[in-house]
Tab-separated table of C-alpha atoms and ligand atoms in Angstrom:
chain	number	residue	atom	x	y	z
A	8	MET	CA	44.436	129.523	91.698
A	9	THR	CA	47.677	131.432	91.069
A	10	PRO	CA	49.580	130.788	87.861
A	11	MET	CA	52.411	129.261	89.932
A	12	SER	CA	50.151	126.464	91.135
A	13	ALA	CA	50.764	124.601	87.898
A	14	TYR	CA	54.330	123.973	89.076
A	15	PRO	CA	55.313	121.305	91.479
A	16	PRO	CA	56.866	122.957	94.512
A	17	SER	CA	60.366	124.073	93.632
A	18	HIS	CA	63.000	122.529	95.901
A	19	ALA	CA	66.156	124.364	95.119
A	20	SER	CA	68.096	121.847	97.199
A	21	THR	CA	66.772	118.780	95.396
A	22	PRO	CA	69.266	117.512	92.847
A	23	LEU	CA	68.193	117.451	89.222
A	24	PHE	CA	67.854	114.124	87.494
A	25	PRO	CA	70.208	114.146	84.501
A	26	LEU	CA	68.794	112.904	81.206
A	27	PHE	CA	69.942	112.989	77.622
A	28	ALA	CA	66.891	113.500	75.436
A	29	ASP	CA	66.529	111.887	72.019
A	30	LEU	CA	64.816	114.662	70.056
A	31	ASP	CA	65.487	113.233	66.616
A	32	GLY	CA	62.394	113.933	64.505
A	33	ARG	CA	60.456	115.159	67.550
A	34	ALA	CA	58.526	118.422	67.649
A	35	VAL	CA	60.040	121.191	69.758
A	36	LEU	CA	58.550	124.658	70.129
A	37	VAL	CA	60.828	127.647	70.635
A	38	VAL	CA	59.282	130.939	71.734
A	39	GLY	CA	61.332	133.998	70.797
A	40	GLY	CA	63.183	134.990	67.652
A	41	GLY	CA	66.362	136.716	68.856
A	42	LYS	CA	70.005	135.663	69.251
A	43	VAL	CA	69.391	133.568	72.362
A	44	ALA	CA	66.687	131.668	70.510
A	45	ARG	CA	69.070	131.116	67.623
A	46	ARG	CA	71.666	129.450	69.859
A	47	LYS	CA	69.006	127.132	71.189
A	48	VAL	CA	67.584	126.396	67.750
A	49	GLU	CA	71.032	125.508	66.397
A	50	ALA	CA	71.606	123.039	69.219
A	51	LEU	CA	68.129	121.571	68.735
A	52	LEU	CA	68.628	121.149	64.985
A	53	GLU	CA	71.947	119.452	65.679
A	54	ALA	CA	69.981	116.938	67.749
A	55	GLY	CA	67.560	116.398	64.849
A	56	ALA	CA	64.576	118.142	66.463
A	57	ALA	CA	61.678	119.373	64.303
A	58	VAL	CA	61.680	122.992	65.425
A	59	THR	CA	58.779	125.419	65.218
A	60	ILE	CA	59.485	128.947	66.323
A	61	VAL	CA	56.950	131.426	67.686
A	62	ALA	CA	58.030	134.982	66.849
A	63	ALA	CA	56.686	137.844	64.820
A	64	ALA	CA	60.192	138.644	63.591
A	65	LEU	CA	63.337	136.569	63.326
A	66	GLU	CA	66.943	137.665	63.628
A	67	PRO	CA	68.909	137.140	60.376
A	68	GLY	CA	70.342	133.693	61.181
A	69	LEU	CA	66.955	132.298	62.154
A	70	ASN	CA	65.394	133.960	59.165
A	71	GLN	CA	67.855	132.147	56.945
A	72	LEU	CA	67.000	128.831	58.585
A	73	ALA	CA	63.296	129.526	58.041
A	74	LEU	CA	63.892	130.387	54.376
A	75	LEU	CA	65.840	127.155	53.918
A	76	GLY	CA	62.921	125.240	55.414
A	77	CYS	CA	64.986	124.003	58.412
A	78	ILE	CA	62.490	125.479	60.884
A	79	ARG	CA	58.828	126.502	60.783
A	80	GLN	CA	57.635	129.855	62.034
A	81	HIS	CA	54.393	130.927	63.753
A	82	ARG	CA	54.136	134.690	63.289
A	83	ASN	CA	51.218	135.160	65.634
A	84	ALA	CA	51.518	135.431	69.403
A	85	PHE	CA	52.121	132.436	71.669
A	86	ASP	CA	49.019	130.355	72.231
A	87	PRO	CA	48.951	127.257	74.453
A	88	ALA	CA	47.380	125.323	71.581
A	89	GLN	CA	50.751	125.591	69.814
A	90	LEU	CA	52.006	123.101	72.410
A	91	ASP	CA	49.857	120.303	71.033
A	92	GLY	CA	52.068	117.415	69.943
A	93	VAL	CA	55.207	119.067	71.274
A	94	TRP	CA	57.774	117.118	73.346
A	95	LEU	CA	59.694	120.048	74.678
A	96	VAL	CA	59.306	123.802	74.730
A	97	VAL	CA	62.054	126.388	75.013
A	98	ALA	CA	61.082	129.889	76.112
A	99	ALA	CA	63.841	132.129	74.814
A	100	SER	CA	62.136	135.496	74.620
A	101	ASP	CA	63.353	138.507	76.579
A	102	ASP	CA	59.873	139.034	78.022
A	103	ARG	CA	59.715	137.354	81.415
A	104	ARG	CA	55.916	137.485	81.487
A	105	LEU	CA	55.694	135.666	78.189
A	106	ASN	CA	58.292	133.134	79.345
A	107	ARG	CA	56.258	132.489	82.470
A	108	GLU	CA	53.089	132.088	80.425
A	109	VAL	CA	54.871	129.514	78.243
A	110	ALA	CA	56.214	127.669	81.288
A	111	ASP	CA	52.749	127.634	82.903
A	112	ALA	CA	51.064	126.356	79.775
A	113	ALA	CA	53.731	123.653	79.395
A	114	ALA	CA	53.432	122.573	83.034
A	115	ALA	CA	49.650	122.311	82.672
A	116	ARG	CA	50.197	119.879	79.793
A	117	ARG	CA	53.045	117.989	81.452
A	118	ILE	CA	55.475	119.147	78.801
A	119	PHE	CA	59.006	119.942	79.896
A	120	ALA	CA	59.961	123.585	79.516
A	121	ASN	CA	63.374	125.166	79.426
A	122	VAL	CA	63.279	128.871	80.112
A	123	VAL	CA	66.545	130.418	79.080
A	124	ASP	CA	68.449	131.936	81.992
A	125	ASP	CA	65.584	131.257	84.390
A	126	ALA	CA	66.221	128.262	86.608
A	127	GLU	CA	63.113	128.929	88.640
A	128	LEU	CA	60.742	128.696	85.690
A	129	SER	CA	62.530	125.796	84.012
A	130	SER	CA	61.427	122.208	84.501
A	131	VAL	CA	64.422	121.078	82.438
A	132	HIS	CA	67.792	122.776	82.464
A	133	ALA	CA	70.190	122.958	79.574
A	134	PRO	CA	73.664	122.031	80.790
A	135	ALA	CA	77.020	123.340	79.689
A	136	ARG	CA	78.416	120.524	77.599
A	137	VAL	CA	81.450	119.118	75.922
A	138	ARG	CA	80.957	116.966	72.885
A	139	ARG	CA	83.228	114.487	71.180
A	140	GLY	CA	81.009	112.755	68.624
A	141	HIS	CA	78.539	110.595	70.504
A	142	LEU	CA	80.376	111.233	73.729
A	143	GLN	CA	78.897	114.121	75.651
A	144	VAL	CA	79.690	115.417	79.092
A	145	ALA	CA	77.079	117.739	80.539
A	146	VAL	CA	77.598	120.046	83.505
A	147	SER	CA	74.822	121.603	85.536
A	148	THR	CA	74.759	123.702	88.676
A	149	ARG	CA	70.951	123.863	88.721
A	150	GLY	CA	71.273	127.379	87.420
A	151	ALA	CA	73.111	128.454	90.572
A	152	ALA	CA	76.459	129.234	88.995
A	153	PRO	CA	76.508	129.158	85.190
A	154	VAL	CA	79.971	130.695	85.171
A	155	LEU	CA	81.310	127.843	87.271
A	156	ALA	CA	79.688	125.354	84.885
A	157	ARG	CA	81.330	127.111	81.967
A	158	ARG	CA	84.717	127.059	83.695
A	159	LEU	CA	84.385	123.351	84.262
A	160	ARG	CA	83.397	122.892	80.672
A	161	GLU	CA	86.536	124.715	79.592
A	162	ARG	CA	88.620	122.401	81.732
A	163	LEU	CA	86.907	119.388	80.254
A	164	GLU	CA	87.394	120.763	76.761
A	165	ALA	CA	91.120	120.788	77.413
A	166	GLU	CA	91.095	117.400	79.106
A	167	LEU	CA	89.011	115.379	76.671
A	168	ASP	CA	90.884	115.147	73.423
A	169	GLU	CA	89.253	114.860	70.037
A	170	SER	CA	90.130	111.183	69.650
A	171	LEU	CA	87.437	110.277	72.158
A	172	GLY	CA	84.926	111.009	69.414
A	173	ALA	CA	86.635	108.475	67.143
A	174	LEU	CA	86.794	105.980	69.991
A	175	THR	CA	83.073	106.313	70.699
A	176	ALA	CA	82.291	106.084	66.978
A	177	LEU	CA	84.323	102.890	66.689
A	178	PHE	CA	82.468	101.310	69.603
A	179	ALA	CA	79.124	102.434	68.169
A	180	ALA	CA	79.909	100.988	64.730
A	181	GLN	CA	81.131	97.697	66.222
A	182	ARG	CA	78.478	97.356	68.873
A	183	ALA	CA	76.602	94.464	67.244
A	184	ARG	CA	79.797	92.489	66.571
A	185	ILE	CA	81.075	93.040	70.097
A	186	GLY	CA	77.668	91.992	71.444
A	187	SER	CA	77.622	88.703	69.551
A	188	ARG	CA	81.280	87.947	70.238
A	189	PHE	CA	80.901	88.580	73.991
A	190	PRO	CA	77.231	87.985	74.814
A	191	ARG	CA	77.686	88.050	78.610
A	192	PRO	CA	77.695	91.556	80.142
A	193	GLY	CA	80.655	90.724	82.408
A	194	GLN	CA	82.734	89.507	79.451
A	195	ARG	CA	81.784	92.562	77.478
A	196	ARG	CA	82.790	94.912	80.249
A	197	ARG	CA	86.141	93.191	80.625
A	198	PHE	CA	86.661	93.367	76.869
A	199	PHE	CA	86.054	97.127	76.868
A	200	GLU	CA	88.336	97.578	79.837
A	201	ARG	CA	91.075	95.570	78.144
A	202	LEU	CA	90.735	97.779	75.079
A	203	LEU	CA	90.746	101.000	77.047
A	204	ASP	CA	93.731	99.904	79.126
A	205	GLY	CA	95.583	98.811	75.984
A	206	ASP	CA	96.935	100.698	73.012
A	207	LEU	CA	93.667	101.646	71.313
A	208	PRO	CA	93.224	105.128	72.875
A	209	ARG	CA	96.864	105.973	72.206
A	210	LEU	CA	96.666	104.915	68.544
A	211	LEU	CA	93.547	107.004	68.006
A	212	ARG	CA	95.120	109.973	69.747
A	213	ALA	CA	98.057	109.676	67.385
A	214	GLY	CA	95.631	109.641	64.454
A	215	GLU	CA	96.729	106.126	63.434
A	216	HIS	CA	93.273	104.969	62.457
A	217	ASP	CA	94.288	101.955	60.372
A	218	ARG	CA	96.475	100.577	63.105
A	219	ALA	CA	93.756	101.304	65.641
A	220	HIS	CA	91.259	99.278	63.624
A	221	ALA	CA	93.711	96.426	63.199
A	222	TYR	CA	94.348	96.469	66.938
A	223	PHE	CA	90.626	96.367	67.608
A	224	GLU	CA	90.148	93.390	65.263
A	225	ALA	CA	92.988	91.495	66.926
A	226	GLU	CA	91.493	92.077	70.354
A	227	LEU	CA	88.044	91.029	69.168
A	228	ALA	CA	89.489	87.795	67.811
A	229	GLN	CA	91.049	86.940	71.179
A	230	ASP	CA	89.405	84.612	73.654
A	231	PRO	CA	86.901	86.306	75.937
A	232	PRO	CA	88.623	87.713	78.973
A	233	ALA	CA	88.305	84.879	81.449
A	234	ALA	CA	85.203	85.431	83.498
A	235	THR	CA	85.940	82.719	85.981
A	236	THR	CA	89.067	84.161	87.533
A	237	GLY	CA	88.029	86.636	90.107
A	238	SER	CA	90.508	88.515	92.230
A	239	VAL	CA	90.825	90.349	95.481
A	240	THR	CA	92.570	93.679	95.846
A	241	LEU	CA	93.385	94.938	99.307
A	242	VAL	CA	92.972	98.666	98.995
A	243	GLY	CA	93.910	101.421	101.413
A	244	ALA	CA	91.277	104.156	101.555
A	245	GLY	CA	93.549	106.610	103.344
A	246	PRO	CA	92.722	108.461	106.552
A	247	GLY	CA	89.322	109.813	105.516
A	248	ASP	CA	89.594	112.704	103.083
A	249	PRO	CA	88.621	111.173	99.694
A	250	ALA	CA	91.166	113.414	97.978
A	251	LEU	CA	93.860	111.387	99.747
A	252	LEU	CA	93.010	108.197	97.857
A	253	THR	CA	95.707	107.082	95.434
A	254	LEU	CA	94.915	106.993	91.716
A	255	LYS	CA	95.240	103.224	91.840
A	256	ALA	CA	92.763	103.002	94.699
A	257	LEU	CA	90.299	105.154	92.782
A	258	ARG	CA	90.646	102.947	89.771
A	259	ALA	CA	90.126	99.799	91.824
A	260	LEU	CA	86.965	101.315	93.296
A	261	GLN	CA	85.676	102.167	89.856
A	262	THR	CA	86.201	98.697	88.441
A	263	ALA	CA	85.122	96.637	91.451
A	264	ASP	CA	82.181	94.239	91.401
A	265	VAL	CA	82.080	93.892	95.167
A	266	ILE	CA	83.518	96.160	97.844
A	267	LEU	CA	83.971	94.775	101.340
A	268	HIS	CA	84.655	97.824	103.452
A	269	ASP	CA	85.412	98.722	107.034
A	270	ARG	CA	83.262	100.970	109.152
A	271	LEU	CA	86.106	103.482	109.076
A	272	VAL	CA	85.587	104.075	105.357
A	273	GLY	CA	83.286	107.063	104.988
A	274	PRO	CA	80.434	107.681	102.553
A	275	ARG	CA	82.387	110.240	100.544
A	276	VAL	CA	84.958	107.587	99.655
A	277	LEU	CA	82.272	105.003	98.911
A	278	ASP	CA	80.572	107.510	96.614
A	279	LEU	CA	83.544	107.081	94.291
A	280	ALA	CA	82.811	103.392	93.735
A	281	ARG	CA	81.384	102.044	90.512
A	282	ARG	CA	77.613	102.556	90.600
A	283	ASP	CA	76.883	98.860	90.106
A	284	ALA	CA	79.362	97.655	92.702
A	285	GLU	CA	77.858	95.761	95.611
A	286	LEU	CA	78.885	97.453	98.858
A	287	VAL	CA	79.185	95.294	101.959
A	288	ASN	CA	79.998	96.783	105.345
A	289	VAL	CA	82.112	94.158	107.073
A	290	GLY	CA	83.258	96.463	109.859
A	291	LYS	CA	84.129	95.063	113.224
A	292	ARG	CA	81.935	96.328	115.999
A	293	VAL	CA	83.317	97.277	119.375
A	294	GLY	CA	82.517	94.356	121.662
A	295	GLY	CA	81.585	92.195	118.668
A	296	ASP	CA	83.079	88.794	117.955
A	297	HIS	CA	86.128	89.779	115.915
A	298	ARG	CA	87.019	86.218	114.988
A	299	ALA	CA	83.574	85.581	113.554
A	300	THR	CA	83.732	88.888	111.664
A	301	GLN	CA	87.140	88.036	110.225
A	302	ASN	CA	85.953	84.567	109.208
A	303	ARG	CA	83.020	86.177	107.459
A	304	ILE	CA	85.359	88.538	105.593
A	305	HIS	CA	87.495	85.586	104.488
A	306	SER	CA	84.548	83.595	103.282
A	307	LEU	CA	82.994	86.573	101.460
A	308	MET	CA	86.293	87.260	99.671
A	309	LEU	CA	86.539	83.613	98.669
A	310	GLN	CA	82.951	83.247	97.611
A	311	HIS	CA	82.896	86.360	95.430
A	312	ALA	CA	86.329	85.794	93.891
A	313	ARG	CA	85.442	82.196	93.037
A	314	ALA	CA	82.297	83.460	91.334
A	315	GLY	CA	84.609	85.466	89.036
A	316	ARG	CA	84.064	88.852	90.643
A	317	ARG	CA	86.562	91.582	91.234
A	318	VAL	CA	86.581	92.068	94.943
A	319	VAL	CA	87.978	95.126	96.645
A	320	ARG	CA	88.722	94.732	100.320
A	321	LEU	CA	88.704	98.377	101.337
A	322	GLN	CA	90.265	99.408	104.621
A	323	GLY	CA	90.865	102.767	106.248
A	324	GLY	CA	94.423	104.068	106.009
A	325	ASP	CA	96.778	101.418	104.704
A	326	PRO	CA	95.414	97.883	104.426
A	327	LEU	CA	98.494	96.329	106.001
A	328	VAL	CA	98.856	98.673	108.962
A	329	PHE	CA	96.907	97.589	112.049
A	330	GLY	CA	94.413	95.669	110.028
A	331	ARG	CA	94.184	91.996	109.287
A	332	GLY	CA	95.542	92.612	105.805
A	333	GLY	CA	98.500	90.282	106.350
A	334	GLU	CA	96.231	87.424	107.405
A	335	GLU	CA	93.900	88.145	104.519
A	336	LEU	CA	96.803	87.952	102.075
A	337	ASP	CA	97.938	84.615	103.545
A	338	PHE	CA	94.398	83.294	103.323
A	339	LEU	CA	94.033	84.337	99.686
A	340	HIS	CA	97.392	82.859	98.718
A	341	ALA	CA	96.514	79.615	100.450
A	342	HIS	CA	93.336	79.433	98.402
A	343	GLY	CA	95.001	80.335	95.107
A	344	ILE	CA	93.058	83.578	94.658
A	345	PRO	CA	94.935	86.234	92.645
A	346	CYS	CA	95.477	89.231	94.867
A	347	GLU	CA	97.123	92.598	94.880
A	348	VAL	CA	97.732	95.290	97.487
A	349	ILE	CA	97.193	98.988	96.893
A	350	PRO	CA	98.722	100.933	99.757
A	351	GLY	CA	97.007	103.873	101.361
A	352	ILE	CA	98.077	106.773	103.536
A	353	THR	CA	98.063	105.373	107.024
A	354	ALA	CA	96.414	107.383	109.820
A	355	ALA	CA	99.721	108.333	111.472
A	356	LEU	CA	101.029	109.936	108.303
A	357	GLY	CA	97.724	111.493	107.254
A	358	CYS	CA	96.914	112.872	110.702
A	359	ALA	CA	100.456	114.133	111.332
A	360	ALA	CA	100.509	116.003	108.036
A	361	ASP	CA	97.050	117.355	108.754
A	362	ALA	CA	98.249	118.753	112.078
A	363	GLY	CA	101.546	120.069	110.738
A	364	ILE	CA	103.669	117.547	112.620
A	365	ALA	CA	106.939	116.215	111.205
A	366	LEU	CA	107.049	112.764	112.825
A	367	THR	CA	110.781	112.319	112.281
A	368	ASP	CA	111.918	115.930	112.499
A	369	ARG	CA	115.667	115.374	112.862
A	370	ARG	CA	115.976	118.112	115.469
A	371	HIS	CA	113.833	116.136	117.917
A	372	ALA	CA	113.340	112.570	116.800
A	373	ARG	CA	115.391	109.681	115.573
A	374	GLY	CA	112.498	107.504	114.584
A	375	VAL	CA	108.801	106.896	114.858
A	376	THR	CA	107.075	103.847	116.264
A	377	LEU	CA	103.565	102.865	115.255
A	378	LEU	CA	101.755	101.221	118.142
A	379	SER	CA	98.299	100.040	118.970
A	380	GLY	CA	96.798	101.363	122.212
A	381	ARG	CA	96.154	97.804	123.307
A	382	ASP	CA	99.855	96.932	123.186
A	383	VAL	CA	101.220	99.895	125.125
A	384	ALA	CA	100.917	98.120	128.461
A	385	THR	CA	102.912	95.115	127.312
A	386	LEU	CA	105.841	96.969	125.730
A	387	ASP	CA	109.230	97.171	127.373
A	388	ARG	CA	110.662	100.432	128.606
A	389	ALA	CA	113.180	100.814	125.797
A	390	ALA	CA	110.398	100.872	123.238
A	391	VAL	CA	108.609	103.869	124.731
A	392	ALA	CA	110.871	105.731	127.156
A	393	ALA	CA	113.368	107.384	124.797
A	394	ALA	CA	112.522	111.067	124.356
A	395	ASP	CA	113.814	111.020	120.770
A	396	ARG	CA	111.344	108.354	119.617
A	397	THR	CA	108.013	109.635	118.371
A	398	LEU	CA	105.123	107.339	119.237
A	399	ALA	CA	102.047	107.189	117.032
A	400	ILE	CA	99.411	105.257	118.894
A	401	TYR	CA	96.396	103.855	117.058
A	402	MET	CA	93.151	102.585	118.567
A	403	GLY	CA	93.550	104.319	121.883
A	404	ALA	CA	90.628	106.776	121.899
A	405	GLY	CA	88.797	105.060	124.749
A	406	GLU	CA	91.762	104.605	127.041
A	407	LEU	CA	93.882	107.709	126.716
A	408	ASP	CA	94.390	108.128	130.451
A	409	ALA	CA	95.489	104.512	130.932
A	410	ILE	CA	97.896	104.894	128.018
A	411	ALA	CA	99.322	108.112	129.467
A	412	ARG	CA	99.805	106.533	132.894
A	413	THR	CA	101.448	103.453	131.411
A	414	LEU	CA	103.827	105.488	129.281
A	415	ILE	CA	104.876	107.587	132.273
A	416	ALA	CA	105.278	104.439	134.381
A	417	HIS	CA	107.481	103.045	131.603
A	418	GLY	CA	109.777	106.032	131.850
A	419	ARG	CA	108.459	108.475	129.304
A	420	ALA	CA	108.714	112.040	130.588
A	421	ALA	CA	105.483	113.366	132.105
A	422	ASN	CA	106.035	116.642	130.313
A	423	ALA	CA	106.464	115.000	126.903
A	424	PRO	CA	104.320	116.906	124.408
A	425	CYS	CA	101.441	114.958	122.932
A	426	VAL	CA	98.560	115.515	120.569
A	427	VAL	CA	95.308	113.676	119.972
A	428	ILE	CA	93.892	113.955	116.465
A	429	GLU	CA	90.292	112.858	116.152
A	430	ASN	CA	88.829	112.346	112.654
A	431	GLY	CA	92.091	113.497	111.090
A	432	THR	CA	91.822	114.925	107.543
A	433	LEU	CA	88.019	115.106	107.786
A	434	PRO	CA	85.955	118.294	108.130
A	435	GLU	CA	84.953	117.309	111.686
A	436	ARG	CA	88.597	116.939	112.765
A	437	ARG	CA	89.548	117.895	116.340
A	438	ILE	CA	93.038	118.392	117.669
A	439	LEU	CA	93.864	118.320	121.388
A	440	THR	CA	97.322	119.205	122.555
A	441	GLY	CA	99.030	119.003	125.925
A	442	THR	CA	101.628	116.997	127.797
A	443	LEU	CA	101.454	113.346	128.716
A	444	ALA	CA	100.572	114.280	132.307
A	445	GLU	CA	97.735	116.470	131.066
A	446	LEU	CA	96.358	113.860	128.693
A	447	PRO	CA	93.886	112.175	131.090
A	448	ALA	CA	92.268	115.511	131.959
A	449	LEU	CA	92.202	116.547	128.294
A	450	ALA	CA	90.557	113.288	127.275
A	451	ARG	CA	87.943	113.634	130.016
A	452	ALA	CA	87.185	117.267	129.223
A	453	HIS	CA	86.793	116.726	125.499
A	454	VAL	CA	85.338	113.196	125.312
A	455	VAL	CA	87.459	111.805	122.507
A	456	HIS	CA	85.779	109.429	120.078
A	457	ALA	CA	87.268	106.949	117.619
A	458	PRO	CA	88.901	107.236	115.223
A	459	ALA	CA	91.590	109.123	117.047
A	460	LEU	CA	95.342	108.961	116.942
A	461	LEU	CA	97.719	109.871	119.755
A	462	ILE	CA	101.156	111.231	118.925
A	463	VAL	CA	103.705	111.489	121.734
A	464	GLY	CA	107.114	113.142	121.507
A	465	GLU	CA	108.864	116.453	121.064
A	466	VAL	CA	107.602	116.720	117.491
A	467	ALA	CA	104.015	116.907	118.795
A	468	ALA	CA	104.835	120.420	119.997
A	469	GLY	CA	104.752	121.364	116.304
A	470	ALA	CA	101.008	120.772	116.375
A	471	ARG	CA	100.660	123.398	119.063
A	472	ARG	CA	102.261	125.972	116.816
A	473	ALA	CA	100.327	124.946	113.725
A	474	THR	CA	97.007	124.569	115.474
A	475	ARG	CA	97.257	127.779	117.440
A	476	ALA	CA	97.746	129.647	114.211
A	477	GLU	CA	94.808	127.826	112.769
A	478	ARG	CA	92.628	128.702	115.716
A	479	CYS	CA	93.458	132.351	115.300
A	480	ARG	CA	92.652	132.135	111.631
A	481	ASN	CA	89.304	130.378	111.799
A	482	GLY	CA	88.142	130.970	115.307
A	483	ALA	CA	87.001	127.360	115.019
A	484	PRO	CA	86.648	125.361	118.209
A	485	THR	CA	88.410	122.378	116.676
A	486	VAL	CA	91.575	122.823	118.650
A	487	ALA	CA	92.043	122.661	122.354
A	488	CYS	CA	95.276	123.194	124.203
A	489	ALA	CA	95.881	122.203	127.794
A	490	ALA	CA	98.786	124.583	128.052
B	504	SAH	N1	94.694	100.551	108.616
B	504	SAH	C1	94.440	101.789	109.301
B	504	SAH	C2	94.362	101.614	110.797
B	504	SAH	C3	93.229	100.779	111.252
B	504	SAH	S1	93.112	100.722	112.983
B	504	SAH	C4	95.506	102.810	108.920
B	504	SAH	O1	96.499	102.452	108.295
B	504	SAH	O2	95.329	103.977	109.249
B	504	SAH	C5	91.968	102.036	113.299
B	504	SAH	C6	92.655	103.172	113.985
B	504	SAH	O3	93.304	103.992	113.047
B	504	SAH	C7	91.701	104.090	114.693
B	504	SAH	O4	91.347	103.573	115.959
B	504	SAH	C8	92.561	105.338	114.823
B	504	SAH	O5	93.499	105.203	115.846
B	504	SAH	C9	93.324	105.321	113.522
B	504	SAH	N2	92.663	106.183	112.528
B	504	SAH	C10	92.206	105.823	111.336
B	504	SAH	N3	91.701	106.877	110.678
B	504	SAH	C11	91.860	107.952	111.478
B	504	SAH	C12	91.539	109.328	111.376
B	504	SAH	N4	90.943	109.826	110.292
B	504	SAH	N5	91.837	110.139	112.405
B	504	SAH	C13	92.458	109.662	113.502
B	504	SAH	N6	92.776	108.366	113.648
B	504	SAH	C14	92.490	107.513	112.661
């Protein structure tokens, strides 16, 4: 049996499980007596740990701590028996063999070991952290990039002001009173949110502690935030890239109880939702019964809102552009449910920007029309023929050649530039450029899948320029040109 066999297999790609350990009064063994050990010991003492150090000699700071009786010292060499009764061991010596021996002995006893600067030997990692009283933010890269973790910590240091410590301390001191005043978890959460959205953080930041306490007392004396009035917020998730969510959308996602989302909304956006939020995919399926799906969405919104929950109806792009957002709003109003709309970047705008297209570039276009692929056939000539009107056509991925033929039949020039943007703003984005006459062949050659947006008009030629440059830069096969 090799010494390594004591370890579970190391999966460098498996994420670590973050924990905050309560070491108050608990025995921790530190092996090593140099500067690195001292840093660890100081942090451990701060957490109340009962530290024993294994080292023949101690650097001056540690020596001082030993003299003051803050730590105990074993002068003899490391022996696995020293791990008896220990909750955690830190190997902080500069001898890798010794560190490995400590890690092996700890693993054999199922004791967590942190080996300083050795991710491979560590079964627990010490994160970079920012502390404001009880509030702690810990950053880990699984040992892959400590410098990056430190950079992030520096950013957080700047971002999280000192008053957060006072805020956390206030909540900690008042926890029992808050708990008895608002016994239901939902009420309690709403109370905290009301406080955080109100003046309390600002007063603490300004150092006005008396006023902050008075404010807190006044809020505590108020009626519990009504738990019976739920609400529905129609939220636009933008075209796909989570970074294109609005701040308001992000906030709605992080305070939602229930999220009813479309199929178009990707996992990276849903990852930003509150952990406890219930996620329901209410997406319409191609060939499915859309009326039944929409009725289900209406009844889910009603049911959850009436149960006092905060419902987010999350739709790709903007919730009121080519969705049933308008009908949903009417339905909610008719049923007296409080509702709000948070706009999102609609696909035409997101995809155009992504492809470097100015939809209303005054040199070529006097306006832009948003259309659905389904409606192209029923539009009159004037709506589509004018060369100075940009068309942004949604929901046309499956019928690009029919759309192209119809547009030409309606008088749009066969050589009008056009661009198809599939999965705009997402890493898997594809851009196809050509003319209207070339579109059917392009669509056949490249098998376009939804979601895809078609832009027709002189301004689409801009995509050719932008995307050609991009192709040269990346050599990526994401762009195809018919020309
Ligand atoms: N409310 C949405 C549109 C819903 S209709 C909005 O405002 O964007 C769905 C259509 O939107 C898709 O068929 C496609 O045409 C377009 N679409 C949405 N996201 C897209 C994306 N990332 N790339 C290309 N087209 C997209």
